[in-house]
């Protein structure tokens, strides 16, 4: 579903909520979410999405995930509190991350599962379990494995080569087996920057070999494969990634197919839940950013179009790729530009929003930058300007505000004057 706004929608949104402004495309978000879910459930019904809060923790978006039946994948107490506030109980939350807060213990006491990142964390949890012998605690191991990535990941228990004497994973399993009220409920693996089908085949192969070595077939409640699927992109963006962009059905054939093969013969209640933890895959395409041209100048033959928004509003993606953009003519006397740079309001030389623009553009024009759902508003520093508002475009065509613009007070209330 395309998130390009119509002229009327731009007029309504900019007219009522000003510029710049984020737009959450709720209906398209839900359609994509369901397509991902259905591709996997068609093959392995016990699949669910654990939505990565850090990718975009806008409460209204997280609430939509909850409404669609998804779990919450959190990596800090801040995100954990948000999930609780949105009404999740411990069972609906996957607590991940290398540095968890005290909320971890509340979560464990209430029966939630936590994915252990390292031995020091595991030792603390084991001590806590020792002090609460009346309770059973559910853990999963985040494992650090070789799926052919070209970098050394710092996350998870080292299971890079196994079996190997003295591997962290062996020590972790021994620690849990020695503490009667600790239970291994799941295995977790998330490797960034690895979205190819080949990387997914490797994940399955390596994780299953690890499961076979350490766990009995009906011991695990869940297997969590982390994030790492491409999202559905507009052609102009997809082309910049080069090569084949896999569809959800192709990922599902590998992952859900392997789960069905391994666990399909077990009675359904014994089959582990298959989780993936998409952030980008479910959110990146469904937030766009409207910003207005403030000035146009040409210096030494190079044209700069300066906006009331910034690359900081949209995140790294606008520097790494050319986002899909649409210009809405609202100004007078457009200028024909060749190879113009769209630049932000900051005083940084390299606040680039788009490069190589060719076409007509005028001061006062509104530009829609699409595909800015990941690491954007949640990553925006209070640098030079506070952040702008976010609105939601609903299925019935109406628009409401889901984040008001930040103010001077919001930024300075934490400082001591
Ligand atoms: C960041 C992260 C995700 C989400 O990654 P995306 O690339 O945004 O989809 C999922 N799981 C874990 C453990 C993460 O750290």
Tab-separated table of C-alpha atoms and ligand atoms in Angstrom:
chain	number	residue	atom	x	y	z
A	1	UNK	CA	0.000	0.000	0.000
A	2	UNK	CA	1.498	3.294	-1.108
A	3	UNK	CA	1.817	6.041	1.499
A	4	UNK	CA	2.033	8.912	-0.934
A	5	UNK	CA	-0.336	11.590	0.325
A	6	UNK	CA	-2.847	13.333	-1.903
A	7	UNK	CA	-2.941	17.096	-2.355
A	8	UNK	CA	-6.041	17.297	-0.180
A	9	UNK	CA	-4.470	15.256	2.602
A	10	UNK	CA	-1.379	17.477	2.597
A	11	UNK	CA	-3.546	20.597	2.771
A	12	UNK	CA	-5.550	19.183	5.633
A	13	UNK	CA	-2.580	17.946	7.640
A	14	UNK	CA	-0.327	20.972	7.103
A	15	UNK	CA	-3.308	23.321	7.507
A	16	UNK	CA	-4.375	21.888	10.827
A	17	UNK	CA	-1.081	20.706	12.338
A	18	UNK	CA	1.521	22.938	10.708
A	19	UNK	CA	4.940	22.043	9.347
A	20	UNK	CA	7.089	20.054	9.838
A	21	UNK	CA	4.999	17.090	10.940
A	22	UNK	CA	5.235	13.298	10.972
A	23	UNK	CA	2.386	11.255	9.504
A	24	UNK	CA	1.644	7.723	10.711
A	25	UNK	CA	-0.164	5.782	7.968
A	26	UNK	CA	-2.200	3.517	10.197
A	27	UNK	CA	-4.167	1.515	7.658
A	28	UNK	CA	-1.124	0.719	5.506
A	29	UNK	CA	0.802	-0.202	8.668
A	30	UNK	CA	-1.881	-2.693	9.682
A	31	UNK	CA	-2.105	-4.188	6.181
A	32	UNK	CA	1.644	-4.790	6.072
A	33	UNK	CA	1.641	-6.171	9.606
A	34	UNK	CA	-1.092	-8.666	8.739
A	35	UNK	CA	0.666	-9.697	5.509
A	36	UNK	CA	3.817	-10.559	7.471
A	37	UNK	CA	1.862	-12.431	10.131
A	38	UNK	CA	-0.179	-14.401	7.628
A	39	UNK	CA	2.828	-15.396	5.506
A	40	UNK	CA	4.332	-17.100	8.562
A	41	UNK	CA	1.149	-18.446	10.152
A	42	UNK	CA	0.127	-20.127	6.902
A	43	UNK	CA	3.123	-22.423	7.427
A	44	UNK	CA	3.639	-22.439	11.201
A	45	UNK	CA	0.515	-21.273	13.074
A	46	UNK	CA	2.348	-20.668	16.362
A	47	UNK	CA	4.168	-17.659	14.948
A	48	UNK	CA	4.001	-14.228	16.524
A	49	UNK	CA	5.618	-10.839	16.104
A	50	UNK	CA	7.481	-9.287	19.045
A	51	UNK	CA	7.623	-5.652	17.936
A	52	UNK	CA	10.964	-3.945	18.567
A	53	UNK	CA	10.089	-0.888	20.663
A	54	UNK	CA	13.427	0.808	20.160
A	55	UNK	CA	12.845	1.059	16.408
A	56	UNK	CA	9.856	3.306	17.028
A	57	UNK	CA	8.267	3.449	20.471
A	58	UNK	CA	5.520	5.941	19.594
A	59	UNK	CA	2.794	4.778	22.031
A	60	UNK	CA	0.032	4.898	19.442
A	61	UNK	CA	2.069	2.629	17.139
A	62	UNK	CA	2.864	0.203	19.960
A	63	UNK	CA	-0.823	0.179	20.920
A	64	UNK	CA	-1.700	-0.691	17.342
A	65	UNK	CA	0.703	-3.637	17.510
A	66	UNK	CA	-1.014	-4.759	20.703
A	67	UNK	CA	-4.422	-4.458	19.072
A	68	UNK	CA	-3.096	-6.642	16.216
A	69	UNK	CA	-2.045	-9.277	18.763
A	70	UNK	CA	1.709	-8.653	18.759
A	71	UNK	CA	4.090	-8.955	21.712
A	72	UNK	CA	6.410	-6.178	22.912
A	73	UNK	CA	10.176	-6.557	22.503
A	74	UNK	CA	11.853	-4.172	24.945
A	75	UNK	CA	15.494	-3.477	25.754
A	76	UNK	CA	15.279	-1.080	28.706
A	77	UNK	CA	13.122	-0.256	31.684
A	78	UNK	CA	11.825	2.780	29.834
A	79	UNK	CA	10.457	0.540	27.090
A	80	UNK	CA	9.333	-2.073	29.614
A	81	UNK	CA	7.297	0.588	31.475
A	82	UNK	CA	5.727	1.685	28.229
A	83	UNK	CA	4.617	-1.860	27.419
A	84	UNK	CA	3.119	-2.200	30.908
A	85	UNK	CA	1.396	1.162	30.599
A	86	UNK	CA	-0.120	0.021	27.301
A	87	UNK	CA	-1.639	-2.911	29.167
A	88	UNK	CA	0.735	-5.778	28.492
A	89	UNK	CA	1.193	-8.303	31.244
A	90	UNK	CA	4.574	-9.986	31.694
A	91	UNK	CA	3.650	-12.811	29.310
A	92	UNK	CA	3.313	-10.405	26.393
A	93	UNK	CA	6.739	-8.835	26.829
A	94	UNK	CA	10.114	-10.127	25.632
A	95	UNK	CA	12.803	-8.382	27.692
A	96	UNK	CA	16.049	-8.228	25.685
A	97	UNK	CA	19.141	-6.096	25.632
A	98	UNK	CA	22.671	-5.944	27.051
A	99	UNK	CA	21.818	-3.572	29.928
A	100	UNK	CA	18.429	-4.165	31.485
A	101	UNK	CA	17.103	-2.197	34.437
A	102	UNK	CA	15.589	-3.250	37.774
A	103	UNK	CA	12.299	-3.763	35.895
A	104	UNK	CA	13.829	-7.054	34.781
A	105	UNK	CA	13.230	-8.484	38.257
A	106	UNK	CA	9.638	-7.334	38.423
A	107	UNK	CA	9.170	-8.893	34.996
A	108	UNK	CA	10.748	-12.203	36.082
A	109	UNK	CA	8.754	-12.316	39.327
A	110	UNK	CA	5.556	-11.931	37.343
A	111	UNK	CA	6.467	-14.876	35.143
A	112	UNK	CA	7.856	-12.996	32.149
A	113	UNK	CA	10.746	-14.352	30.113
A	114	UNK	CA	14.035	-12.495	29.791
A	115	UNK	CA	16.648	-13.090	27.134
A	116	UNK	CA	20.023	-13.313	28.827
A	117	UNK	CA	22.829	-11.448	27.055
A	118	UNK	CA	25.883	-12.325	29.143
A	119	UNK	CA	27.179	-14.434	32.029
A	120	UNK	CA	27.347	-11.547	34.493
A	121	UNK	CA	23.671	-10.879	33.967
A	122	UNK	CA	22.923	-14.587	34.316
A	123	UNK	CA	24.828	-14.740	37.612
A	124	UNK	CA	22.768	-11.839	38.991
A	125	UNK	CA	19.565	-13.531	37.911
A	126	UNK	CA	20.717	-16.822	39.457
A	127	UNK	CA	21.415	-15.032	42.777
A	128	UNK	CA	17.981	-13.444	42.623
A	129	UNK	CA	16.423	-16.853	41.940
A	130	UNK	CA	18.337	-18.247	44.926
A	131	UNK	CA	16.714	-15.610	47.122
A	132	UNK	CA	13.214	-16.460	45.799
A	133	UNK	CA	13.124	-20.251	45.973
A	134	UNK	CA	9.316	-20.308	45.928
A	135	UNK	CA	9.209	-18.960	42.352
A	136	UNK	CA	10.279	-20.379	39.009
A	137	UNK	CA	11.972	-18.029	36.569
A	138	UNK	CA	11.838	-18.283	32.792
A	139	UNK	CA	14.933	-17.398	30.833
A	140	UNK	CA	16.038	-17.527	27.251
A	141	UNK	CA	19.576	-17.359	25.987
A	142	UNK	CA	20.558	-14.833	23.420
A	143	UNK	CA	23.285	-16.660	21.547
A	144	UNK	CA	26.102	-15.109	19.567
A	145	UNK	CA	26.522	-17.323	16.520
A	146	UNK	CA	28.208	-17.367	13.142
A	147	UNK	CA	25.676	-16.890	10.350
A	148	UNK	CA	28.258	-15.630	7.895
A	149	UNK	CA	28.101	-11.966	8.939
A	150	UNK	CA	31.211	-9.917	8.211
A	151	UNK	CA	31.628	-8.428	11.696
A	152	UNK	CA	31.973	-9.600	15.285
A	153	UNK	CA	28.766	-9.003	17.198
A	154	UNK	CA	29.034	-7.948	20.825
A	155	UNK	CA	25.628	-9.316	21.791
A	156	UNK	CA	24.695	-12.622	23.331
A	157	UNK	CA	26.442	-15.564	24.926
A	158	UNK	CA	29.368	-16.738	22.888
A	159	UNK	CA	28.341	-19.827	20.952
A	160	UNK	CA	30.354	-18.806	17.938
A	161	UNK	CA	31.905	-22.213	17.503
A	162	UNK	CA	30.433	-25.145	19.293
A	163	UNK	CA	30.979	-27.614	20.650
A	164	UNK	CA	34.079	-25.963	22.079
A	165	UNK	CA	35.709	-26.336	25.492
A	166	UNK	CA	34.934	-23.409	27.762
A	167	UNK	CA	32.350	-21.738	25.506
A	168	UNK	CA	30.150	-19.278	27.388
A	169	UNK	CA	27.049	-21.115	26.314
A	170	UNK	CA	28.236	-24.262	28.150
A	171	UNK	CA	28.825	-22.318	31.315
A	172	UNK	CA	25.423	-20.637	30.993
A	173	UNK	CA	23.595	-23.931	30.551
A	174	UNK	CA	25.450	-25.387	33.546
A	175	UNK	CA	24.566	-22.350	35.684
A	176	UNK	CA	20.874	-22.688	34.893
A	177	UNK	CA	20.833	-26.452	35.439
A	178	UNK	CA	22.466	-25.915	38.847
A	179	UNK	CA	19.729	-23.543	40.034
A	180	UNK	CA	16.534	-25.588	40.409
A	181	UNK	CA	14.098	-22.711	39.968
A	182	UNK	CA	15.628	-21.369	36.742
A	183	UNK	CA	14.158	-22.693	33.538
A	184	UNK	CA	15.304	-22.231	29.979
A	185	UNK	CA	12.164	-21.274	28.115
A	186	UNK	CA	13.682	-20.187	24.839
A	187	UNK	CA	16.581	-19.464	22.576
A	188	UNK	CA	17.124	-16.108	20.935
A	189	UNK	CA	19.333	-14.957	18.096
A	190	UNK	CA	19.393	-11.514	16.533
A	191	UNK	CA	22.092	-10.451	14.116
A	192	UNK	CA	21.948	-6.992	12.608
A	193	UNK	CA	22.797	-6.089	9.025
A	194	UNK	CA	21.955	-9.588	7.745
A	195	UNK	CA	18.714	-9.526	5.768
A	196	UNK	CA	19.466	-11.987	2.947
A	197	UNK	CA	17.748	-15.353	2.571
A	198	UNK	CA	21.172	-16.966	2.852
A	199	UNK	CA	21.668	-15.356	6.277
A	200	UNK	CA	18.272	-16.754	7.347
A	201	UNK	CA	19.133	-20.269	6.167
A	202	UNK	CA	22.305	-19.988	8.241
A	203	UNK	CA	20.416	-18.751	11.290
A	204	UNK	CA	18.084	-21.720	11.146
A	205	UNK	CA	20.891	-24.227	10.626
A	206	UNK	CA	23.088	-22.846	13.402
A	207	UNK	CA	20.304	-22.288	15.917
A	208	UNK	CA	18.772	-25.722	15.372
A	209	UNK	CA	22.179	-27.393	15.765
A	210	UNK	CA	22.583	-25.492	19.024
A	211	UNK	CA	19.103	-26.440	20.225
A	212	UNK	CA	19.767	-30.101	19.404
A	213	UNK	CA	22.964	-30.053	21.389
A	214	UNK	CA	21.665	-28.364	24.536
A	215	UNK	CA	17.919	-28.894	24.792
A	216	UNK	CA	15.391	-31.673	24.528
A	217	UNK	CA	12.769	-31.371	21.803
A	218	UNK	CA	9.827	-30.439	24.024
A	219	UNK	CA	11.749	-28.270	26.487
A	220	UNK	CA	11.586	-24.919	24.727
A	221	UNK	CA	8.517	-22.670	24.887
A	222	UNK	CA	9.784	-20.403	22.156
A	223	UNK	CA	12.452	-19.894	19.555
A	224	UNK	CA	13.106	-16.244	18.800
A	225	UNK	CA	14.970	-15.468	15.581
A	226	UNK	CA	15.281	-11.718	16.105
A	227	UNK	CA	14.872	-9.180	13.354
A	228	UNK	CA	16.408	-8.976	9.915
A	229	UNK	CA	13.845	-9.114	7.157
A	230	UNK	CA	13.632	-6.524	4.441
A	231	UNK	CA	10.533	-4.406	4.423
A	232	UNK	CA	8.227	-3.754	1.515
A	233	UNK	CA	9.670	-0.689	-0.200
A	234	UNK	CA	8.744	1.648	-3.001
A	235	UNK	CA	10.642	0.677	-6.173
A	236	UNK	CA	12.888	3.761	-6.119
A	237	UNK	CA	14.116	2.811	-2.639
A	238	UNK	CA	14.270	-0.945	-3.225
A	239	UNK	CA	16.485	-0.373	-6.279
A	240	UNK	CA	19.119	1.263	-4.042
A	241	UNK	CA	19.596	-1.944	-2.060
A	242	UNK	CA	20.663	-3.850	-5.173
A	243	UNK	CA	19.843	-7.455	-5.879
A	244	UNK	CA	16.740	-9.343	-4.926
A	245	UNK	CA	14.624	-8.018	-2.049
A	246	UNK	CA	13.028	-11.128	-0.526
A	247	UNK	CA	9.279	-11.165	0.054
A	248	UNK	CA	7.711	-12.242	3.344
A	249	UNK	CA	6.682	-15.564	1.784
A	250	UNK	CA	10.306	-16.361	0.982
A	251	UNK	CA	11.474	-15.660	4.535
A	252	UNK	CA	8.503	-17.633	5.866
A	253	UNK	CA	9.279	-20.626	3.629
A	254	UNK	CA	12.738	-20.837	5.205
A	255	UNK	CA	11.936	-20.011	8.815
A	256	UNK	CA	8.378	-21.205	9.378
A	257	UNK	CA	9.091	-24.119	7.038
A	258	UNK	CA	12.034	-25.216	9.184
A	259	UNK	CA	9.980	-24.882	12.376
A	260	UNK	CA	7.214	-26.987	10.892
A	261	UNK	CA	9.689	-29.626	9.826
A	262	UNK	CA	11.319	-29.727	13.240
A	263	UNK	CA	8.285	-29.393	15.489
A	264	UNK	CA	5.238	-30.043	13.291
A	265	UNK	CA	4.840	-33.613	14.521
A	266	UNK	CA	4.581	-32.549	18.179
A	267	UNK	CA	1.120	-31.900	19.618
A	268	UNK	CA	0.346	-28.170	19.171
A	269	UNK	CA	0.696	-27.357	22.870
A	270	UNK	CA	4.247	-28.759	22.804
A	271	UNK	CA	5.315	-26.850	19.709
A	272	UNK	CA	7.449	-23.834	20.581
A	273	UNK	CA	6.199	-20.401	19.616
A	274	UNK	CA	8.191	-18.926	16.755
A	275	UNK	CA	8.970	-15.245	17.296
A	276	UNK	CA	10.643	-12.740	15.094
A	277	UNK	CA	11.333	-9.222	16.333
A	278	UNK	CA	10.750	-6.866	13.450
A	279	UNK	CA	11.118	-3.185	13.956
A	280	UNK	CA	12.082	-1.840	10.573
A	281	UNK	CA	10.087	-4.461	8.650
A	282	UNK	CA	6.800	-3.390	10.179
A	283	UNK	CA	7.269	0.325	10.783
A	284	UNK	CA	9.774	1.918	8.398
A	285	UNK	CA	7.428	2.304	5.444
A	286	UNK	CA	4.480	3.672	7.402
A	287	UNK	CA	5.766	6.936	8.784
A	288	UNK	CA	6.417	9.895	6.534
A	289	UNK	CA	7.629	13.412	7.195
A	290	UNK	CA	6.190	16.623	5.773
A	291	UNK	CA	8.486	19.614	5.639
A	292	UNK	CA	8.309	23.016	3.965
A	293	UNK	CA	10.887	24.774	1.783
A	294	UNK	CA	12.242	27.905	3.531
A	295	UNK	CA	14.819	29.143	1.038
A	296	UNK	CA	16.583	28.227	-2.181
A	297	UNK	CA	20.069	29.437	-3.019
A	298	UNK	CA	22.827	28.598	-5.459
A	299	UNK	CA	26.448	28.846	-4.316
A	300	UNK	CA	29.273	28.205	-6.793
A	301	UNK	CA	26.830	26.404	-9.021
A	302	UNK	CA	25.442	24.161	-6.274
A	303	UNK	CA	21.806	24.589	-5.302
A	304	UNK	CA	20.672	24.209	-1.686
A	305	UNK	CA	16.995	23.922	-0.786
A	306	UNK	CA	16.622	24.514	2.945
A	307	UNK	CA	13.692	23.122	4.954
A	308	UNK	CA	11.997	23.677	8.312
A	309	UNK	CA	12.831	20.019	9.069
A	310	UNK	CA	16.159	18.246	9.388
A	311	UNK	CA	17.876	14.981	8.599
A	312	UNK	CA	17.737	14.569	12.390
A	313	UNK	CA	13.963	14.193	12.170
A	314	UNK	CA	14.244	11.295	9.753
A	315	UNK	CA	17.233	9.317	10.997
A	316	UNK	CA	20.238	7.812	9.257
A	317	UNK	CA	18.235	6.367	6.404
A	318	UNK	CA	18.030	9.770	4.678
A	319	UNK	CA	21.833	9.951	4.559
A	320	UNK	CA	22.363	6.328	3.544
A	321	UNK	CA	19.695	6.261	0.825
A	322	UNK	CA	17.630	8.599	-1.283
A	323	UNK	CA	14.186	8.466	0.323
A	324	UNK	CA	11.085	8.416	-1.844
A	325	UNK	CA	9.924	12.052	-1.968
A	326	UNK	CA	6.993	13.974	-3.452
A	327	UNK	CA	6.853	17.730	-3.931
A	328	UNK	CA	3.518	19.460	-3.321
A	329	UNK	CA	3.408	22.840	-5.024
A	330	UNK	CA	2.360	25.429	-2.450
A	331	UNK	CA	4.742	28.279	-3.252
A	332	UNK	CA	4.941	30.795	-6.055
A	333	UNK	CA	7.411	31.062	-8.930
A	334	UNK	CA	9.100	27.660	-8.771
A	335	UNK	CA	12.720	27.398	-9.805
A	336	UNK	CA	14.067	24.675	-12.040
A	337	UNK	CA	16.834	22.900	-10.141
A	338	UNK	CA	19.466	20.434	-11.232
A	339	UNK	CA	21.326	18.310	-8.727
A	340	UNK	CA	20.005	20.292	-5.746
A	341	UNK	CA	20.621	19.301	-2.144
A	342	UNK	CA	17.708	19.297	0.311
A	343	UNK	CA	19.169	20.510	3.589
A	344	UNK	CA	17.865	20.831	7.125
A	345	UNK	CA	17.406	23.708	9.576
A	346	UNK	CA	20.481	22.889	11.650
A	347	UNK	CA	23.746	24.771	11.428
A	348	UNK	CA	25.592	21.584	10.487
A	349	UNK	CA	27.129	21.567	7.026
A	350	UNK	CA	26.056	17.981	6.446
A	351	UNK	CA	22.412	18.103	7.441
A	352	UNK	CA	21.375	16.444	4.193
A	353	UNK	CA	17.809	15.289	3.653
A	354	UNK	CA	18.069	14.413	-0.040
A	355	UNK	CA	20.724	14.759	-2.731
A	356	UNK	CA	20.612	15.243	-6.469
A	357	UNK	CA	17.106	16.653	-6.783
A	358	UNK	CA	16.159	17.629	-10.330
A	359	UNK	CA	12.905	19.413	-10.985
A	360	UNK	CA	10.857	22.470	-10.098
A	361	UNK	CA	10.605	23.626	-6.509
A	362	UNK	CA	9.519	26.843	-4.794
A	363	UNK	CA	9.799	28.424	-1.369
A	364	UNK	CA	6.631	27.364	0.454
A	365	UNK	CA	6.402	23.967	-1.263
A	366	UNK	CA	5.736	21.014	1.006
A	367	UNK	CA	7.792	17.857	0.500
A	368	UNK	CA	6.728	14.447	1.761
A	369	UNK	CA	9.696	12.250	2.688
A	370	UNK	CA	8.545	8.636	2.987
A	371	UNK	CA	9.922	5.545	4.711
A	372	UNK	CA	11.097	7.297	7.874
A	373	UNK	CA	9.534	4.995	10.480
A	374	UNK	CA	12.759	3.504	11.869
A	375	UNK	CA	15.097	5.252	14.313
A	376	UNK	CA	13.630	8.652	13.441
A	377	UNK	CA	11.467	10.508	15.973
A	378	UNK	CA	12.883	8.255	18.731
A	379	UNK	CA	16.412	9.151	17.641
A	380	UNK	CA	15.897	12.894	17.218
A	381	UNK	CA	18.128	14.939	19.519
A	382	UNK	CA	16.779	18.163	21.045
A	383	UNK	CA	19.338	19.927	18.894
A	384	UNK	CA	18.524	23.499	17.827
A	385	UNK	CA	14.773	22.814	17.628
A	386	UNK	CA	12.534	20.582	19.739
A	387	UNK	CA	10.774	17.876	17.759
A	388	UNK	CA	7.578	18.431	15.815
A	389	UNK	CA	4.159	16.814	16.152
A	390	UNK	CA	3.022	13.473	14.764
A	391	UNK	CA	-0.417	12.818	13.353
A	392	UNK	CA	-2.189	9.629	12.420
A	393	UNK	CA	-3.985	9.142	9.131
A	394	UNK	CA	-6.775	6.712	9.943
A	395	UNK	CA	-8.493	4.173	7.713
A	396	UNK	CA	-11.603	6.373	7.474
A	397	UNK	CA	-9.503	9.262	6.172
A	398	UNK	CA	-9.629	11.300	9.371
A	399	UNK	CA	-6.492	12.696	10.982
A	400	UNK	CA	-5.680	13.029	14.680
A	401	UNK	CA	-2.669	14.125	16.689
A	402	UNK	CA	-0.688	11.311	18.360
A	403	UNK	CA	2.267	13.389	19.563
A	404	UNK	CA	2.132	17.101	20.156
A	405	UNK	CA	5.054	19.273	19.150
A	406	UNK	CA	7.728	19.585	21.827
A	407	UNK	CA	8.239	22.972	23.440
A	408	UNK	CA	10.962	25.052	25.059
A	409	UNK	CA	9.645	23.798	28.397
A	410	UNK	CA	9.927	20.135	27.365
A	411	UNK	CA	13.598	20.596	26.558
A	412	UNK	CA	14.640	22.788	29.474
A	413	UNK	CA	12.532	21.418	32.318
A	414	UNK	CA	15.261	18.890	33.197
A	415	UNK	CA	18.000	21.522	33.533
A	416	UNK	CA	18.575	23.456	36.751
A	417	UNK	CA	18.397	27.196	36.122
B	1	LIG	C1	17.224	-3.573	17.073
B	1	LIG	C2	16.678	-4.898	17.379
B	1	LIG	C3	15.560	-5.391	16.687
B	1	LIG	C4	14.896	-4.643	15.552
B	1	LIG	O1	15.759	-4.424	14.469
B	1	LIG	P1	15.246	-3.728	13.127
B	1	LIG	O2	16.430	-3.739	12.242
B	1	LIG	O3	14.778	-2.359	13.455
B	1	LIG	O4	14.125	-4.538	12.599
B	1	LIG	C5	15.070	-6.612	17.079
B	1	LIG	N1	15.635	-7.329	18.092
B	1	LIG	C6	16.704	-6.880	18.773
B	1	LIG	C7	17.272	-7.703	19.865
B	1	LIG	C8	17.260	-5.657	18.435
B	1	LIG	O5	18.325	-5.215	19.120
